[in-house]
PDB file of C-alpha atoms in Angstrom:
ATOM      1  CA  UNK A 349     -16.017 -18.396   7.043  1.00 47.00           C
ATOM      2  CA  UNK A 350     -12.900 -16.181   8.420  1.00 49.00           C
ATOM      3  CA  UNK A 351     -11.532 -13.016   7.189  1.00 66.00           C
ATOM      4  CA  UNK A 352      -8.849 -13.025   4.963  1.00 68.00           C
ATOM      5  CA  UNK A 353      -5.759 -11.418   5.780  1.00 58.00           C
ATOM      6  CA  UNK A 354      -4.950  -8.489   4.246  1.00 54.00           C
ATOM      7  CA  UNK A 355      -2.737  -7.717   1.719  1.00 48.00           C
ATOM      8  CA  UNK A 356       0.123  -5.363   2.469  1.00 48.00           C
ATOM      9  CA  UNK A 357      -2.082  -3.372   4.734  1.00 47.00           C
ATOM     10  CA  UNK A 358      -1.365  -2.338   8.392  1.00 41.00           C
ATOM     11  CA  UNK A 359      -2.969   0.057  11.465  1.00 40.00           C
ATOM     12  CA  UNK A 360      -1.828   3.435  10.606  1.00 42.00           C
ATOM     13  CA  UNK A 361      -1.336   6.410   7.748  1.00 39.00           C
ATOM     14  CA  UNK A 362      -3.281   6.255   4.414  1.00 39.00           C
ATOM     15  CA  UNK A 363      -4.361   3.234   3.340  1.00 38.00           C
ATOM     16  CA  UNK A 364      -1.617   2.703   0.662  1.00 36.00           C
ATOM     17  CA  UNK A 365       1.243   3.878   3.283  1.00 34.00           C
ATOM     18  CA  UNK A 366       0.584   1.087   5.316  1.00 41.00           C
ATOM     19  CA  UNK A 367       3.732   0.004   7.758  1.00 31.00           C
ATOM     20  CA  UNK A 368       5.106  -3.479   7.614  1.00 29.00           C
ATOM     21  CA  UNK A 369       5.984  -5.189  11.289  1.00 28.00           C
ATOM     22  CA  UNK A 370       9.707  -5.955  10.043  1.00 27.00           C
ATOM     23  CA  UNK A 371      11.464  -2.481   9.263  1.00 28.00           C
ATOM     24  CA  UNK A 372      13.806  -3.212   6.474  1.00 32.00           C
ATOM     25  CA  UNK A 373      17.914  -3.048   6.828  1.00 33.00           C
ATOM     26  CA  UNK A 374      19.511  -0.171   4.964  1.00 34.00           C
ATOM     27  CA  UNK A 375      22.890  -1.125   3.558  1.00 37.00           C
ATOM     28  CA  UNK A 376      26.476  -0.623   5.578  1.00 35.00           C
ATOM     29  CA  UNK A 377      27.958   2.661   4.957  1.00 37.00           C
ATOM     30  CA  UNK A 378      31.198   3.121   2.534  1.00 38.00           C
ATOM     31  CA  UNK A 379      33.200   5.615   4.555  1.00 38.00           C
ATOM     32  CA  UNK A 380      37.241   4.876   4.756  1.00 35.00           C
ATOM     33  CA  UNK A 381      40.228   6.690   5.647  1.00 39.00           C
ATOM     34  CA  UNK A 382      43.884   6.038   4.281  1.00 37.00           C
ATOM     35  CA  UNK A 383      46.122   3.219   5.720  1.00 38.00           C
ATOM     36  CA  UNK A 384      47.886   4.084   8.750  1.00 43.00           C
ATOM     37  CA  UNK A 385      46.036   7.138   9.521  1.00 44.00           C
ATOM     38  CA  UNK A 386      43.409   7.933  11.708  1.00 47.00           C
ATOM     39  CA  UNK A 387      40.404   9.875  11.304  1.00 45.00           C
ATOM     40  CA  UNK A 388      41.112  13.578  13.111  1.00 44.00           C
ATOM     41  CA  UNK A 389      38.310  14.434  15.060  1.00 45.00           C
ATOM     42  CA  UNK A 390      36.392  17.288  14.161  1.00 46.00           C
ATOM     43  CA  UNK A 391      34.381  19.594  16.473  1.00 49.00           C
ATOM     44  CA  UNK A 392      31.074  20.920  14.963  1.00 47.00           C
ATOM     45  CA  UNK A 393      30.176  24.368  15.889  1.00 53.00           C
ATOM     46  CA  UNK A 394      26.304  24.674  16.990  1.00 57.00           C
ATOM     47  CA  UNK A 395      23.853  25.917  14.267  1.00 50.00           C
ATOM     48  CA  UNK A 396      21.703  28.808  15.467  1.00 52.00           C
ATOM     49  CA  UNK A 397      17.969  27.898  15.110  1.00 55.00           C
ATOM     50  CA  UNK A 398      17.222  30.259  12.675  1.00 49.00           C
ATOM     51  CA  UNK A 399      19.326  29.032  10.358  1.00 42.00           C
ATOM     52  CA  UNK A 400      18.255  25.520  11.326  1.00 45.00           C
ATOM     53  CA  UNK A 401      14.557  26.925  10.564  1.00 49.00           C
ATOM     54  CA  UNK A 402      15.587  27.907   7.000  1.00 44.00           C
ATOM     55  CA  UNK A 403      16.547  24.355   6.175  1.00 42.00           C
ATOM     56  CA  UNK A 404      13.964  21.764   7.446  1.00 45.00           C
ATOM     57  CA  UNK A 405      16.062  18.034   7.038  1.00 44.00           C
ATOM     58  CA  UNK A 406      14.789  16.135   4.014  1.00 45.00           C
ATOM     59  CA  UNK A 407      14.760  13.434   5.653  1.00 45.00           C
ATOM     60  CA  UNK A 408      11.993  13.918   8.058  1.00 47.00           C
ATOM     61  CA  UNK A 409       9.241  11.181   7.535  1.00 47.00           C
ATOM     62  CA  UNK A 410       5.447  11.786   8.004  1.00 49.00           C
ATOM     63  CA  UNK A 411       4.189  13.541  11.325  1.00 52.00           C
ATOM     64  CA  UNK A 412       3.192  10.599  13.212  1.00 50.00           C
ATOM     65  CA  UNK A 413      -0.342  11.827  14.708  1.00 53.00           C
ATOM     66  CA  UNK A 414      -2.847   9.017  14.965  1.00 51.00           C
ATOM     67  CA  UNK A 415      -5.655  11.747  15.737  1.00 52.00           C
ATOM     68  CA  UNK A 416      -5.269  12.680  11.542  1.00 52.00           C
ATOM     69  CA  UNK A 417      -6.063   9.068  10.579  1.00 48.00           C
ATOM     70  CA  UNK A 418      -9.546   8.178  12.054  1.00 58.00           C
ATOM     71  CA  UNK A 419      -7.612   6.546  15.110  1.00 53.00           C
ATOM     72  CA  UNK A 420      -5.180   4.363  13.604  1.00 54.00           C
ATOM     73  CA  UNK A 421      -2.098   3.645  15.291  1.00 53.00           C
ATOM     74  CA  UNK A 422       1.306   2.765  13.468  1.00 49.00           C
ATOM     75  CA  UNK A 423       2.712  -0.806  13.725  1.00 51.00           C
ATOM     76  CA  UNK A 424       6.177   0.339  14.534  1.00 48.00           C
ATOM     77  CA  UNK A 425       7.412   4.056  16.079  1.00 56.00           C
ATOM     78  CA  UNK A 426       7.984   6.232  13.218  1.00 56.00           C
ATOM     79  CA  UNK A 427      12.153   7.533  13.398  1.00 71.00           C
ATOM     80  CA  UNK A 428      13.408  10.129  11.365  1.00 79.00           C
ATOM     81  CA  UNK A 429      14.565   8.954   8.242  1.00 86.00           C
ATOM     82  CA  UNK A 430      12.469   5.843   7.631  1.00 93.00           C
ATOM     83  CA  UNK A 431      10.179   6.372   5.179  1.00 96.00           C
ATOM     84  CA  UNK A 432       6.975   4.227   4.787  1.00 96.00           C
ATOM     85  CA  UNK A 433       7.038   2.486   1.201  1.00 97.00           C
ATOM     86  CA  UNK A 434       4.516   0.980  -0.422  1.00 98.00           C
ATOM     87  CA  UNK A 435       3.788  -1.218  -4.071  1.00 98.00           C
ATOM     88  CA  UNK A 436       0.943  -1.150  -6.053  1.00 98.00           C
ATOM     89  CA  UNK A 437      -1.496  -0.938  -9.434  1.00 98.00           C
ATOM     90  CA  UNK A 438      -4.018   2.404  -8.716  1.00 97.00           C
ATOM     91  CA  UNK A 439      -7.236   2.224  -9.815  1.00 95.00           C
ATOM     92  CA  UNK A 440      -9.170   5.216 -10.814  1.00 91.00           C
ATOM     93  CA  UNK A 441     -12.341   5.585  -9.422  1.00 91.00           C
ATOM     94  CA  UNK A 442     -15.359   6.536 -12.314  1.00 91.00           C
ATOM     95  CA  UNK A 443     -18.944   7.834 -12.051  1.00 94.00           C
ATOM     96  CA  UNK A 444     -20.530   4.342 -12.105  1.00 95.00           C
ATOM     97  CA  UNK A 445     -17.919   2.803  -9.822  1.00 96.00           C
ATOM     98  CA  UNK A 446     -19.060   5.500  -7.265  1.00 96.00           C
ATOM     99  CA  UNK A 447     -22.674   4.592  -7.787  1.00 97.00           C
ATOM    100  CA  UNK A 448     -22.088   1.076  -6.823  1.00 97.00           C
ATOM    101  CA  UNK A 449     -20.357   2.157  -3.432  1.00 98.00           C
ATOM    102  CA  UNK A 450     -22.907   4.525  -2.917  1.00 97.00           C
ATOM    103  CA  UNK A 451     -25.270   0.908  -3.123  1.00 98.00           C
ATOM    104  CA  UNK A 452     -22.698  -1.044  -0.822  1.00 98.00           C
ATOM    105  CA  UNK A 453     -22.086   1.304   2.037  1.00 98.00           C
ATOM    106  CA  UNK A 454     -25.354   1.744   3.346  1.00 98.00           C
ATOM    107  CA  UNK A 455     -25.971  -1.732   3.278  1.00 98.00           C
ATOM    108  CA  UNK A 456     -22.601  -2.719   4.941  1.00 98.00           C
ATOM    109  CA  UNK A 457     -23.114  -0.103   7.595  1.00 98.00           C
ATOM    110  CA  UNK A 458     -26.479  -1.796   8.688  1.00 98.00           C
ATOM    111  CA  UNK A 459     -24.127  -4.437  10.154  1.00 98.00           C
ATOM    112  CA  UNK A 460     -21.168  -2.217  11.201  1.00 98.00           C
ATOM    113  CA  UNK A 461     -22.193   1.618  11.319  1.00 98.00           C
ATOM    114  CA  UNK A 462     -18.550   2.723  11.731  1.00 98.00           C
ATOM    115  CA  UNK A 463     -17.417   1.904   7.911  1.00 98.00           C
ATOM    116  CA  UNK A 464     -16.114   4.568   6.102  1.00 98.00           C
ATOM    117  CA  UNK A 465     -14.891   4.405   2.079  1.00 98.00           C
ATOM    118  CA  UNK A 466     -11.357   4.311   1.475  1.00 97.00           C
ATOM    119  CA  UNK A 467      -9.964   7.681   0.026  1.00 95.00           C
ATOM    120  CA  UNK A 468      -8.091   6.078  -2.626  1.00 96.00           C
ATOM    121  CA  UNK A 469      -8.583   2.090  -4.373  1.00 98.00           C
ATOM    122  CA  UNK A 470      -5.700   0.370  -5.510  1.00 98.00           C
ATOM    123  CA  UNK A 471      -4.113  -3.692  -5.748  1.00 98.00           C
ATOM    124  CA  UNK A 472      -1.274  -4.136  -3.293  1.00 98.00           C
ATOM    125  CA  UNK A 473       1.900  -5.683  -4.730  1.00 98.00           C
ATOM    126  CA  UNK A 474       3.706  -5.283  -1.620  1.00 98.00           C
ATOM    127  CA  UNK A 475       3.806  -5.324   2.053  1.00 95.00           C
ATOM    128  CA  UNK A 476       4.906  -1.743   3.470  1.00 94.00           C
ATOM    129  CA  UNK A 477       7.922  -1.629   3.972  1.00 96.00           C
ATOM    130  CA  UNK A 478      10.706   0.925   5.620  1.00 96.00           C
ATOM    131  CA  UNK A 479      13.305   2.567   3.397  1.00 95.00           C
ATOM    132  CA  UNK A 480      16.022   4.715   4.846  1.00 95.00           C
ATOM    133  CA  UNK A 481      15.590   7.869   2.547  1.00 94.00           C
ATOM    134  CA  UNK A 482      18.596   7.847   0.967  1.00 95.00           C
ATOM    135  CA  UNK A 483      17.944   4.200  -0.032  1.00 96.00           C
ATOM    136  CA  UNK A 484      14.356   5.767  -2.165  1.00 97.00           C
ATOM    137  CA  UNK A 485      15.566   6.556  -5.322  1.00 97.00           C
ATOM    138  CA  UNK A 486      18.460   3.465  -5.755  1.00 97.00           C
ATOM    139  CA  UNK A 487      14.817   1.368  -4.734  1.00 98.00           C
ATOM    140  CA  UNK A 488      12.329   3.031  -7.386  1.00 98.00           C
ATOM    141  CA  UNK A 489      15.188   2.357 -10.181  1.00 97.00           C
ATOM    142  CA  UNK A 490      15.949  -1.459  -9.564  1.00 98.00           C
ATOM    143  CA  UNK A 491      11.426  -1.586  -9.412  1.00 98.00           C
ATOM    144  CA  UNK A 492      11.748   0.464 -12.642  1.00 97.00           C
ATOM    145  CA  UNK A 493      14.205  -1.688 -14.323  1.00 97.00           C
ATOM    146  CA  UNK A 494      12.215  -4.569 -13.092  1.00 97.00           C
ATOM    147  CA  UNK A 495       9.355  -3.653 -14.384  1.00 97.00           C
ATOM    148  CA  UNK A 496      10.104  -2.253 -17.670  1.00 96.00           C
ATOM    149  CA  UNK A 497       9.563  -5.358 -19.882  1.00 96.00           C
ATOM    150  CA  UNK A 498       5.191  -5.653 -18.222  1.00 98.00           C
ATOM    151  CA  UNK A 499       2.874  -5.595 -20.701  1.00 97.00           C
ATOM    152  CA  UNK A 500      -0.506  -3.610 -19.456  1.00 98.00           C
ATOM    153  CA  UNK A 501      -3.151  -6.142 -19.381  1.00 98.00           C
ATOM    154  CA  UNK A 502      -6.848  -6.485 -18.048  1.00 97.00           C
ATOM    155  CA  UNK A 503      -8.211  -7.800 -14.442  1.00 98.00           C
ATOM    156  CA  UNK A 504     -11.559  -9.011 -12.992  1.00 97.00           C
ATOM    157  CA  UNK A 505     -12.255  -7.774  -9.301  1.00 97.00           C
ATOM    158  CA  UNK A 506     -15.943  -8.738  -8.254  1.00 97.00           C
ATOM    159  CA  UNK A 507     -15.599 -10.914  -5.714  1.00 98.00           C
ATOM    160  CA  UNK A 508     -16.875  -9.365  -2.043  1.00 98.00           C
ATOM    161  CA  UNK A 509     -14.396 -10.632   0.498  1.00 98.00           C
ATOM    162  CA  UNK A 510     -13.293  -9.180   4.580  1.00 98.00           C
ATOM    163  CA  UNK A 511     -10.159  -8.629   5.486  1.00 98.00           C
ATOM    164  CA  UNK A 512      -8.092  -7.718   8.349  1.00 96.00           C
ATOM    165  CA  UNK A 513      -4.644  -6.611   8.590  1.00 92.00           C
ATOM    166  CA  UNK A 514      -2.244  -8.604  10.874  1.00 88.00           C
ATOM    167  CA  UNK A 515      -2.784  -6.701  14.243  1.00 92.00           C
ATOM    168  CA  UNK A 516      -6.885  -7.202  13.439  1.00 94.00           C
ATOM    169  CA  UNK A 517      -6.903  -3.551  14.992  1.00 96.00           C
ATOM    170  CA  UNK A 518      -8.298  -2.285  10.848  1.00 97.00           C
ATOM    171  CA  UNK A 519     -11.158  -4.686   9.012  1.00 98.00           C
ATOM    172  CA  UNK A 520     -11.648  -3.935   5.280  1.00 98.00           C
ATOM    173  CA  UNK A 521     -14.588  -4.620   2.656  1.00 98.00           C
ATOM    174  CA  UNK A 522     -12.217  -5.206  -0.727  1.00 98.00           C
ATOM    175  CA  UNK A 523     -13.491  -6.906  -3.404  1.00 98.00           C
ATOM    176  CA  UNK A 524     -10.872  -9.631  -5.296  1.00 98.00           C
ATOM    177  CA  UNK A 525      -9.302 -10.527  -7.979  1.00 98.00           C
ATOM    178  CA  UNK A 526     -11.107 -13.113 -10.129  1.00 97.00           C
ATOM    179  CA  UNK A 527      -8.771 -12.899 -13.064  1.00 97.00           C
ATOM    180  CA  UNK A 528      -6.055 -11.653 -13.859  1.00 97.00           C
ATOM    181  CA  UNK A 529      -4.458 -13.451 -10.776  1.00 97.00           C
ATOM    182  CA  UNK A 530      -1.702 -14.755 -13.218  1.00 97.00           C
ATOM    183  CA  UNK A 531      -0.159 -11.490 -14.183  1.00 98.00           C
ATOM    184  CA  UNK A 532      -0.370 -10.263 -10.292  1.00 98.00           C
ATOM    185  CA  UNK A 533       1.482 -12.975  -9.263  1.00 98.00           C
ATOM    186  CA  UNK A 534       4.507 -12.244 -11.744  1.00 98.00           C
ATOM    187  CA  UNK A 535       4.481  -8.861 -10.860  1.00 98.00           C
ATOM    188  CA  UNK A 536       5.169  -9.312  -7.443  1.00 98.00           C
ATOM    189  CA  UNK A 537       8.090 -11.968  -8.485  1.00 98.00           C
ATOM    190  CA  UNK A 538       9.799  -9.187  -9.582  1.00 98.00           C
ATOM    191  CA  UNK A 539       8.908  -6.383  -6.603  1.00 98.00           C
ATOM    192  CA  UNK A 540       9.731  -9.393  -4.201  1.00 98.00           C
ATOM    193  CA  UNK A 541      13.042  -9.831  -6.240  1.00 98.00           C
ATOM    194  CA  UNK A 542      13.978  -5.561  -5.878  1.00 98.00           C
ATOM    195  CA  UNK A 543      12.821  -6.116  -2.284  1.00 98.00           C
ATOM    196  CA  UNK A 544      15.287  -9.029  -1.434  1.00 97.00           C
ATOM    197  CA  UNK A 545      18.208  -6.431  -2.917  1.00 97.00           C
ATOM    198  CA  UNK A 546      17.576  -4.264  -0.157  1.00 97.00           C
ATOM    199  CA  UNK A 547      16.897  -6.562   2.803  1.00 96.00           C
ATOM    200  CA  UNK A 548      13.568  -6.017   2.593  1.00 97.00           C
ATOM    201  CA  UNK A 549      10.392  -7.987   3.482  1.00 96.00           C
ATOM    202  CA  UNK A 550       8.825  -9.515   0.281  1.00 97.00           C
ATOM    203  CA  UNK A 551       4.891 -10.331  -0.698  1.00 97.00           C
ATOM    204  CA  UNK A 552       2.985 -13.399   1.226  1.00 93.00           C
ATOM    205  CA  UNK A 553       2.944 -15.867  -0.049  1.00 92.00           C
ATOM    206  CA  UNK A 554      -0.319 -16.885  -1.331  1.00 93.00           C
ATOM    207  CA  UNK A 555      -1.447 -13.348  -1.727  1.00 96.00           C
ATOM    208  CA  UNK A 556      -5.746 -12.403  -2.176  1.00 97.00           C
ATOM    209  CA  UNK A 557      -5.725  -9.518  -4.750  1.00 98.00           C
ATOM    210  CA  UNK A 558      -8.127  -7.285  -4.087  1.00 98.00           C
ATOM    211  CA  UNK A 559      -9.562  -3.555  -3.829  1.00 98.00           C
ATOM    212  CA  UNK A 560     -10.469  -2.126  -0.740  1.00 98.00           C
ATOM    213  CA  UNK A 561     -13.485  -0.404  -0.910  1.00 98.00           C
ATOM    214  CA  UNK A 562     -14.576   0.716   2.593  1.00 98.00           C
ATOM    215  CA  UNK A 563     -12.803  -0.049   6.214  1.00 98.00           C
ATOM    216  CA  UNK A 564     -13.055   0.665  10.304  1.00 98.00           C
ATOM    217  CA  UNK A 565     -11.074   0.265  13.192  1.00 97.00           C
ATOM    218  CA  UNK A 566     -11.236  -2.765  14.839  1.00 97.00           C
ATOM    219  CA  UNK A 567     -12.262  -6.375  14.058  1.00 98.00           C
ATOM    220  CA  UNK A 568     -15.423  -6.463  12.468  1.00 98.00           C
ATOM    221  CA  UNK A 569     -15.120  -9.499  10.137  1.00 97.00           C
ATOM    222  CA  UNK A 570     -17.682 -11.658  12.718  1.00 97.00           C
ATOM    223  CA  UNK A 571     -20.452  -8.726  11.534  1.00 98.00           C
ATOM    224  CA  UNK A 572     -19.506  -8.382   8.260  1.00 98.00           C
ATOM    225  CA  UNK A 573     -19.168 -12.322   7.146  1.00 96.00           C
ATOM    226  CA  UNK A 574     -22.534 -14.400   6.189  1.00 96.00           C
ATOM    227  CA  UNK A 575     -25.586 -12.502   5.883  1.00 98.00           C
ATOM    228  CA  UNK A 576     -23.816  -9.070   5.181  1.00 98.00           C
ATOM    229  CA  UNK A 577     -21.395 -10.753   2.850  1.00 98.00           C
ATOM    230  CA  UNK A 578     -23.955 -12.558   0.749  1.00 98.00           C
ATOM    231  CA  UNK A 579     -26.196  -9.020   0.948  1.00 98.00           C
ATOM    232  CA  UNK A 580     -23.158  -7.311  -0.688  1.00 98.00           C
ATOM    233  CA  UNK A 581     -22.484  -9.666  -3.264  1.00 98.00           C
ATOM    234  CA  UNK A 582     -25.593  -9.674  -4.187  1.00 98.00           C
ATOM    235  CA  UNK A 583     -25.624  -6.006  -4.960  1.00 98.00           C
ATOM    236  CA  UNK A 584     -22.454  -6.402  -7.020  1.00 98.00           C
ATOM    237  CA  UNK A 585     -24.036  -9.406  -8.903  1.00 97.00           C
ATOM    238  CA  UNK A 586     -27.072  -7.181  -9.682  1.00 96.00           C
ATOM    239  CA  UNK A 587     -25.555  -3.451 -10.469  1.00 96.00           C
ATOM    240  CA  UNK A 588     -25.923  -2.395 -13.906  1.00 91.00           C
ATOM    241  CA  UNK A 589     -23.310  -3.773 -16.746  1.00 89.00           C
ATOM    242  CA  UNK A 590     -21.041  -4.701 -13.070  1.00 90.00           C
ATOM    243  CA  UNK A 591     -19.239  -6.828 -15.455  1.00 89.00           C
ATOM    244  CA  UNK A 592     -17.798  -4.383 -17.993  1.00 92.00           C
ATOM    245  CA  UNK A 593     -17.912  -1.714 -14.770  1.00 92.00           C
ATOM    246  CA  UNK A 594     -15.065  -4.205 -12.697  1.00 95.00           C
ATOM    247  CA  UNK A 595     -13.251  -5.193 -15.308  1.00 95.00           C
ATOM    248  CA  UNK A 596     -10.225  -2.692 -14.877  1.00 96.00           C
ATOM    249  CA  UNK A 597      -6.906  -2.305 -17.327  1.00 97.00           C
ATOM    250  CA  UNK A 598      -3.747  -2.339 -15.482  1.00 98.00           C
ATOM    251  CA  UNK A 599      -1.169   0.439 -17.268  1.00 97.00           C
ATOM    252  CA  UNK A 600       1.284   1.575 -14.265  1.00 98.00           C
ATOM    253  CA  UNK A 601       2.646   0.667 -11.688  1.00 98.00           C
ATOM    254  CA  UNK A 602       3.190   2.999  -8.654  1.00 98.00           C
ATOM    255  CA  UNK A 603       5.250   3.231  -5.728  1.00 98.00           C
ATOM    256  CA  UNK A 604       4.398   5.450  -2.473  1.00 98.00           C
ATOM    257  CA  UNK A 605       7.232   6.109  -0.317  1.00 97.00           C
ATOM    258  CA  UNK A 606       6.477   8.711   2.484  1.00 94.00           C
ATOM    259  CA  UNK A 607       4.870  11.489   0.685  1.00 93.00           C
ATOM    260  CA  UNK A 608       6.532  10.860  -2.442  1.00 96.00           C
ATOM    261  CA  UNK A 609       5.331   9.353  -5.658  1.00 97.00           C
ATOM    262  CA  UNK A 610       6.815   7.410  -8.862  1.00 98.00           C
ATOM    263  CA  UNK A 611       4.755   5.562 -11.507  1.00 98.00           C
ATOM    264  CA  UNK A 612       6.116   3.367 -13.948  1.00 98.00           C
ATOM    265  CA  UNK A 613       3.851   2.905 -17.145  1.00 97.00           C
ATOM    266  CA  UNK A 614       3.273  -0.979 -18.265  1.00 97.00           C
ATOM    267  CA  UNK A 615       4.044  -1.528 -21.874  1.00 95.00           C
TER     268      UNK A 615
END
C-alpha cells in the first residue's frame, strides 16, 4: 500500500501555512492618466532610516528561517508581499483526544523515532496558496460570501492513513474522513470557485480528508505502512468510546493567510 498524498500540505512554515508549488497571479493594476498627457516624472527624496524604522511595511510576509520549523524548507522563495494562505475546518483538541495521541505516538515512533505531534489539527479545504497582500481582504470576503449559506454539520475521522506532501521531503500520520465526505466536498466547490476569481490554484481533485496528527521530515511512508499502520489502527479501534471521541462538529470555517486569521461561523 502507498502513501497518500497530502492534502494542501507542503515542506515549510506551520502546518496549516503550507506553500502551494504554483504562486497565484494578483490582478493588473488600475492606474491611468488623462488622454494626451503623460505621466510627469517624479523624483522621490530618500527616507532616513529612522524614520523607515518607525514604520515597518505591512506588507512584509513571514521571516523565512527554516532553522524555526524543525528543518523544513519552503516550496517556493518567500518575496515580500506574498503572503502564504491557507483553507480549512479547525479542530479543537480535548482531554481524551490527547490521551489517544499520547497511545499513538509511542507506538508510531517504534517504527520512525523522529515523529513529532502536529501543534495544531485541522481538515484542509485548500491547497496553500500565495496572495499578494493587498489581494487578503477582497479574498476572505468573496470565501465569506461563499460560505455564508453552510449549515454546521457532523464528521467521522477514524481512519489511520500516511501521507506525504508533493516534494515527499514531510510524511504525516492523519487520520480520514469516514463521513461526512459529502459536505467536504461542497465546501471546497465553493473555496475552489473564490480561488478561480483570483487566479488561484484550486483543491485536487479527488481530495483524502483527513487530520494530521503527528509528522517528520522526510519520506517515511515505507516504515510507517503495514505493520505500523495496522498497530495504529488498532489502537484507535480499541480507545475508549473512540467513536463518540472522533466524531467532530464542523461550525467555522477559517482562513490563515500569513500571520493573519478570519473565521467564518457555519450556520
Amino acid at each position: 500500500m502507498s502513501s497518500a498524498p497530502l492534502v494542501g500540505y507542503s515542506s515549510s512554515g506551520s502546518e496549516d501555512e503550507a506553500e502551494a508549488v504554483a504562486a497565484g497571479r494578483s490582478k493588473p493594476g488600475t492606474g491611468f492618466h488623462r488622454c494626451g498627457q503623460n505621466p510627469v516624472p517624479s523624483e522621490k527624496l530618500p527616507v532616513p532610516d529612522s524614520v523607515l524604522s518607525m514604520f515597518p511595511s505591512t506588507e512584509e510576509g513571514p521571516e523565512d528561517d527554516s532553522a524555526k520549523h524543525g528543518g523544513r524548507i519552503r516550496t517556493f522563495p518567500h518575496e515580500r508581499g506574498n503572503w502564504a494562505t491557507h483553507i480549512y475546518i479547525p479542530y479543537e483538541a480535548k482531554e481524551d483526544f490527547r490521551d489517544l495521541l499520547d497511545a499513538l505516538l509511542p507506538r508510531a515512533q517504534m517504527f520512525v523515532p523522529r515523529l513529532v505531534l502536529m501543534e495544531e489539527f485541522h481538515v484542509s479545504l485548500s491547497q496553500s496558496v500565495v496572495l499578494r497582500h493587498h489581494w487578503i481582504l477582497p479574498f476572505v470576503q468573496v470565501l465569506k460570501d461563499r460560505m455564508a449559506s453552510f449549515q454546521r454539520f457532523f464528521f467521522t475521522a477514524n481512519r489511520v492513513k500516511i501521507y506525504t506532501n508533493q516534494e515527499k521531503t514531510r510524511t504525516f500520520i492523519g487520520l480520514e474522513v469516514s463521513s461526512g465526505h459529502a459536505q467536504f466536498l461542497d465546501l471546497v466547490s465553493e473555496v475552489d470557485r473564490a480561488m478561480k476569481e483570483f487566479d488561484l490554484t484550486t483543491f485536487y481533485q479527488d481530495p483524502s480528508f483527513h487530520v494530521s496528527l503527528a509528522w517528520c521530515v522526510g519520506d517515511a511512508s515505507l516504515q510507517l505502512e503495514g505493520q505500523c499502520l495496522q498497530e495504529l489502527q488498532e489502537i484507535v479501534d480499541e480507545f475508549e468510546d473512540s467513536e463518540m471521541l472522533l466524531r467532530v462538529l464542523a461550525n467555522q470555517v477559517r482562513c490563515k493567510s500569513g500571520n493573519k486569521f478570519f473565521s467564518m461561523p457555519l450556520k
